[in-house]
Amino acid sequence: MGDTWPELEAVAREKRRELVLQGPQADERLEQASGRLPARLFSLKLLNYLEVSGCPALRELPVELGQLQALTSLILCRDGLTAVPGEALAPLAALKVLDLSGNHLTELPEQVCGFPELNTLNLSCNQLKSLPAGLGRCPRLAVLNISRNQLSAFPTGFFSQELPLLGTLSASENLIEELSGDIGLLPSLKSLDLSSNKLTEIPAELADCSKLKEINFKGNKLKDKRLEKMVNGCQPKSVLEYLRVGGRGGGKGKSKENGEKDDGREKDKKKKKDKKTKKEGAAGEDEELEEVNTMMIQVLHISENTAPVIVKVTPAVKDVRPYIVCCVVKGMNLKPGNALKRFLTAQTKLHDDVCEKRTTATIATHDLRLVKRPLIYDARPPKLFKVVPLGRKEIKADDLVRQLQMEAEEQRKQKKRQNVSGLHKYLNLLDGKENYPCLVDAENEVISFPPITNSDKTKIRKSTTDLFVEVTSPTSLQICKDVMDTLILKMAELHKFALENKEEEVISDPETEALCGPIGSSFYKTSETLNSTQLVVEQVRIVDDEDKLKVIYPSKTDLNMNVLKVIR
């Protein structure tokens, strides 16, 4: 097997503690071996990080995996696993990170619950219908992601067990019908995502989670319509306060610290409060509706736009990265406080979550003023085109990829990282490709090189108000649209946040002024005359080399979310 898997020999020879097998080449070798991992792998007893990802040919794990007892991180994502034998996992007592996301698992062995050091568990994007009963007995578990499964409930007593460190719980896109009030027993919970489930109530005990900052219950049909409006309006503080004071959130309400039931006086207070709420109901509903509706967007049809953006796609991208969706978003205010930083952080989080580490899709955002049209989406030999990566000098595409690979490997060695650098997660997506995808402007300048980088020449700054946004994917057009929908929703949320918090504006942007002229120039008239409470999304047409329409975004079927008020 040494000739077939040279990585294993290199790890053994250099006594490395990390091994990554991923992408088409590794998958092909696994297919040739009937989906079996090489026996040589299980003799590498020094390994503390093992990743086998993006390999659909890997359908089962051998029990010999348990021989790697030094493992602290086991990453088996986007493979073809249909089952995980408990015997393979049980001996791995040192595990801190276990990632089984993106497989075809329908159940998990109880041994998943037996890791005393387990910190992060990712089970997202499988077909799980239930979780092991003992999952709540992982005392060091801090991050649990069970999104995109078929779960109808959490295990009985899950929240009341030993989970003192659980800070992030993601369970979106399941079939969960009830959330136990015991969730209030999680002292470290900071982020909770139960969007797109079948919940009808939110327990009032959720307000007992004193560190909770991020909550998402969108896509659930709650009985309490007032609460549902708050949820859809992205108002975490309002939701928690509403539950705290005994709103109709479902659940039993908060009990006294001494554990006694409410006495008669507190009941009288509640009756008076309910009466007052009922009396002021209409006004309150209207005020809340108005607040939610500040998160609005207006879609500008291409026929109404005097200078629409059009992107032409060449046949060369078909075998490389065939799918692309674009639009223009006008009216963003990135000047206040940390507004730009929040936007860039949100984009990074979307890359990690909905884009699955850029493997299913990649987002690129540009300052529209710096984008010279028309645009062409093409695929070219990497030695024949150059790009100016963010924060770097101009470089050939193949040299950039090689440079990033070397930097990531050097960083891994210097820091003796247990986790492979994030660069490794998507650099391999171009392995074996004769041509690399690129978005080219009217001057034949590459402004985007997905999934690696977009150009420093068109990067957004604090003075940016109008953005050209692109999403590309090797997988499907619908994924591009879904990611774009999510991105625009996030932009609307950030825009609303900036309006409500009224941070001090930081207008100085010398670099941008040198490139584009002062902020007050006529270039900004379109955005400055917009209603400040809403964003405008302009349609962008994607056409083939014969100018025939391939896709237009947003179409009537896009951005259909209850959270947004869309004016078409």
PDB file of N, CA, C and O in Angstrom, residues 20 37 51 62 70 179 213 254 270 395-396 418 421 439 453 456 467 473 481 507 559:
ATOM      1  N   VAL A  20      -4.144  13.903   6.583  1.00  0.00           N
ATOM      2  CA  VAL A  20      -5.345  14.333   5.867  1.00  0.00           C
ATOM      3  C   VAL A  20      -5.421  13.605   4.534  1.00  0.00           C
ATOM      4  O   VAL A  20      -4.502  13.684   3.713  1.00  0.00           O
ATOM      5  N   LEU A  37     -10.088   1.488   3.961  1.00  0.00           N
ATOM      6  CA  LEU A  37      -8.898   2.251   4.314  1.00  0.00           C
ATOM      7  C   LEU A  37      -7.696   1.320   4.371  1.00  0.00           C
ATOM      8  O   LEU A  37      -7.824   0.152   4.755  1.00  0.00           O
ATOM      9  N   GLU A  51      -8.049  13.041   9.269  1.00  0.00           N
ATOM     10  CA  GLU A  51      -9.176  13.517   8.464  1.00  0.00           C
ATOM     11  C   GLU A  51      -9.258  12.713   7.171  1.00  0.00           C
ATOM     12  O   GLU A  51      -8.286  12.617   6.425  1.00  0.00           O
ATOM     13  N   PRO A  62     -13.544   0.347   9.630  1.00  0.00           N
ATOM     14  CA  PRO A  62     -13.103  -0.921  10.227  1.00  0.00           C
ATOM     15  C   PRO A  62     -12.884  -0.765  11.725  1.00  0.00           C
ATOM     16  O   PRO A  62     -12.576   0.326  12.210  1.00  0.00           O
ATOM     17  N   ALA A  70      -4.304   7.523  20.259  1.00  0.00           N
ATOM     18  CA  ALA A  70      -3.798   8.873  20.548  1.00  0.00           C
ATOM     19  C   ALA A  70      -4.644   9.946  19.868  1.00  0.00           C
ATOM     20  O   ALA A  70      -4.423  11.140  20.100  1.00  0.00           O
ATOM     21  N   LEU A 179     -39.486  21.479  22.818  1.00  0.00           N
ATOM     22  CA  LEU A 179     -38.249  21.838  23.503  1.00  0.00           C
ATOM     23  C   LEU A 179     -38.528  21.848  24.996  1.00  0.00           C
ATOM     24  O   LEU A 179     -39.349  22.634  25.482  1.00  0.00           O
ATOM     25  N   LYS A 213     -26.944  34.618  23.882  1.00  0.00           N
ATOM     26  CA  LYS A 213     -26.875  35.848  23.088  1.00  0.00           C
ATOM     27  C   LYS A 213     -27.480  35.672  21.691  1.00  0.00           C
ATOM     28  O   LYS A 213     -28.035  36.613  21.125  1.00  0.00           O
ATOM     29  N   LYS A 254     -41.254  31.230  34.620  1.00  0.00           N
ATOM     30  CA  LYS A 254     -40.158  31.188  35.589  1.00  0.00           C
ATOM     31  C   LYS A 254     -40.692  31.005  37.009  1.00  0.00           C
ATOM     32  O   LYS A 254     -41.637  31.639  37.431  1.00  0.00           O
ATOM     33  N   LYS A 270     -50.203  39.180  37.516  1.00  0.00           N
ATOM     34  CA  LYS A 270     -50.212  38.620  36.168  1.00  0.00           C
ATOM     35  C   LYS A 270     -51.541  38.896  35.468  1.00  0.00           C
ATOM     36  O   LYS A 270     -51.590  39.233  34.286  1.00  0.00           O
ATOM     37  N   ILE A 395      -0.346  37.842  -8.616  1.00  0.00           N
ATOM     38  CA  ILE A 395       0.331  36.551  -8.708  1.00  0.00           C
ATOM     39  C   ILE A 395      -0.432  35.652  -9.664  1.00  0.00           C
ATOM     40  O   ILE A 395      -1.650  35.791  -9.831  1.00  0.00           O
ATOM     41  N   LYS A 396       0.269  34.728 -10.304  1.00  0.00           N
ATOM     42  CA  LYS A 396      -0.402  33.757 -11.160  1.00  0.00           C
ATOM     43  C   LYS A 396      -1.240  32.807 -10.302  1.00  0.00           C
ATOM     44  O   LYS A 396      -0.875  32.492  -9.170  1.00  0.00           O
ATOM     45  N   GLN A 418      -3.244  20.770  16.231  1.00  0.00           N
ATOM     46  CA  GLN A 418      -4.018  19.534  16.186  1.00  0.00           C
ATOM     47  C   GLN A 418      -5.048  19.597  15.070  1.00  0.00           C
ATOM     48  O   GLN A 418      -5.441  18.581  14.519  1.00  0.00           O
ATOM     49  N   SER A 421      -5.080  23.551   9.124  1.00  0.00           N
ATOM     50  CA  SER A 421      -5.474  24.907   8.768  1.00  0.00           C
ATOM     51  C   SER A 421      -6.704  24.908   7.875  1.00  0.00           C
ATOM     52  O   SER A 421      -6.902  24.016   7.049  1.00  0.00           O
ATOM     53  N   LEU A 439     -13.801  35.125 -12.510  1.00  0.00           N
ATOM     54  CA  LEU A 439     -14.723  36.164 -12.966  1.00  0.00           C
ATOM     55  C   LEU A 439     -13.870  37.330 -13.451  1.00  0.00           C
ATOM     56  O   LEU A 439     -13.063  37.864 -12.696  1.00  0.00           O
ATOM     57  N   THR A 453     -10.200  33.123  -3.632  1.00  0.00           N
ATOM     58  CA  THR A 453     -10.178  34.521  -3.181  1.00  0.00           C
ATOM     59  C   THR A 453     -10.881  35.412  -4.186  1.00  0.00           C
ATOM     60  O   THR A 453     -11.074  35.015  -5.346  1.00  0.00           O
ATOM     61  N   ASP A 456      -8.308  42.038  -4.472  1.00  0.00           N
ATOM     62  CA  ASP A 456      -8.119  43.177  -3.580  1.00  0.00           C
ATOM     63  C   ASP A 456      -8.578  44.473  -4.243  1.00  0.00           C
ATOM     64  O   ASP A 456      -8.940  45.429  -3.571  1.00  0.00           O
ATOM     65  N   LEU A 467     -23.036  46.920  -3.303  1.00  0.00           N
ATOM     66  CA  LEU A 467     -22.221  45.711  -3.420  1.00  0.00           C
ATOM     67  C   LEU A 467     -22.656  44.859  -4.606  1.00  0.00           C
ATOM     68  O   LEU A 467     -23.854  44.678  -4.843  1.00  0.00           O
ATOM     69  N   SER A 473     -20.840  27.611  -7.317  1.00  0.00           N
ATOM     70  CA  SER A 473     -20.907  26.267  -6.748  1.00  0.00           C
ATOM     71  C   SER A 473     -20.532  25.223  -7.799  1.00  0.00           C
ATOM     72  O   SER A 473     -20.879  25.380  -8.973  1.00  0.00           O
ATOM     73  N   LYS A 481     -28.587  29.669  -5.100  1.00  0.00           N
ATOM     74  CA  LYS A 481     -29.733  30.522  -4.752  1.00  0.00           C
ATOM     75  C   LYS A 481     -30.005  30.487  -3.254  1.00  0.00           C
ATOM     76  O   LYS A 481     -30.301  31.521  -2.637  1.00  0.00           O
ATOM     77  N   ILE A 507     -16.101  57.682   9.007  1.00  0.00           N
ATOM     78  CA  ILE A 507     -16.231  58.019   7.589  1.00  0.00           C
ATOM     79  C   ILE A 507     -14.886  57.978   6.870  1.00  0.00           C
ATOM     80  O   ILE A 507     -14.807  57.657   5.704  1.00  0.00           O
ATOM     81  N   LEU A 559     -36.066  34.560  -2.408  1.00  0.00           N
ATOM     82  CA  LEU A 559     -36.292  35.466  -1.269  1.00  0.00           C
ATOM     83  C   LEU A 559     -37.718  35.373  -0.721  1.00  0.00           C
ATOM     84  O   LEU A 559     -38.253  36.352  -0.213  1.00  0.00           O
TER      85      LEU A 559
END
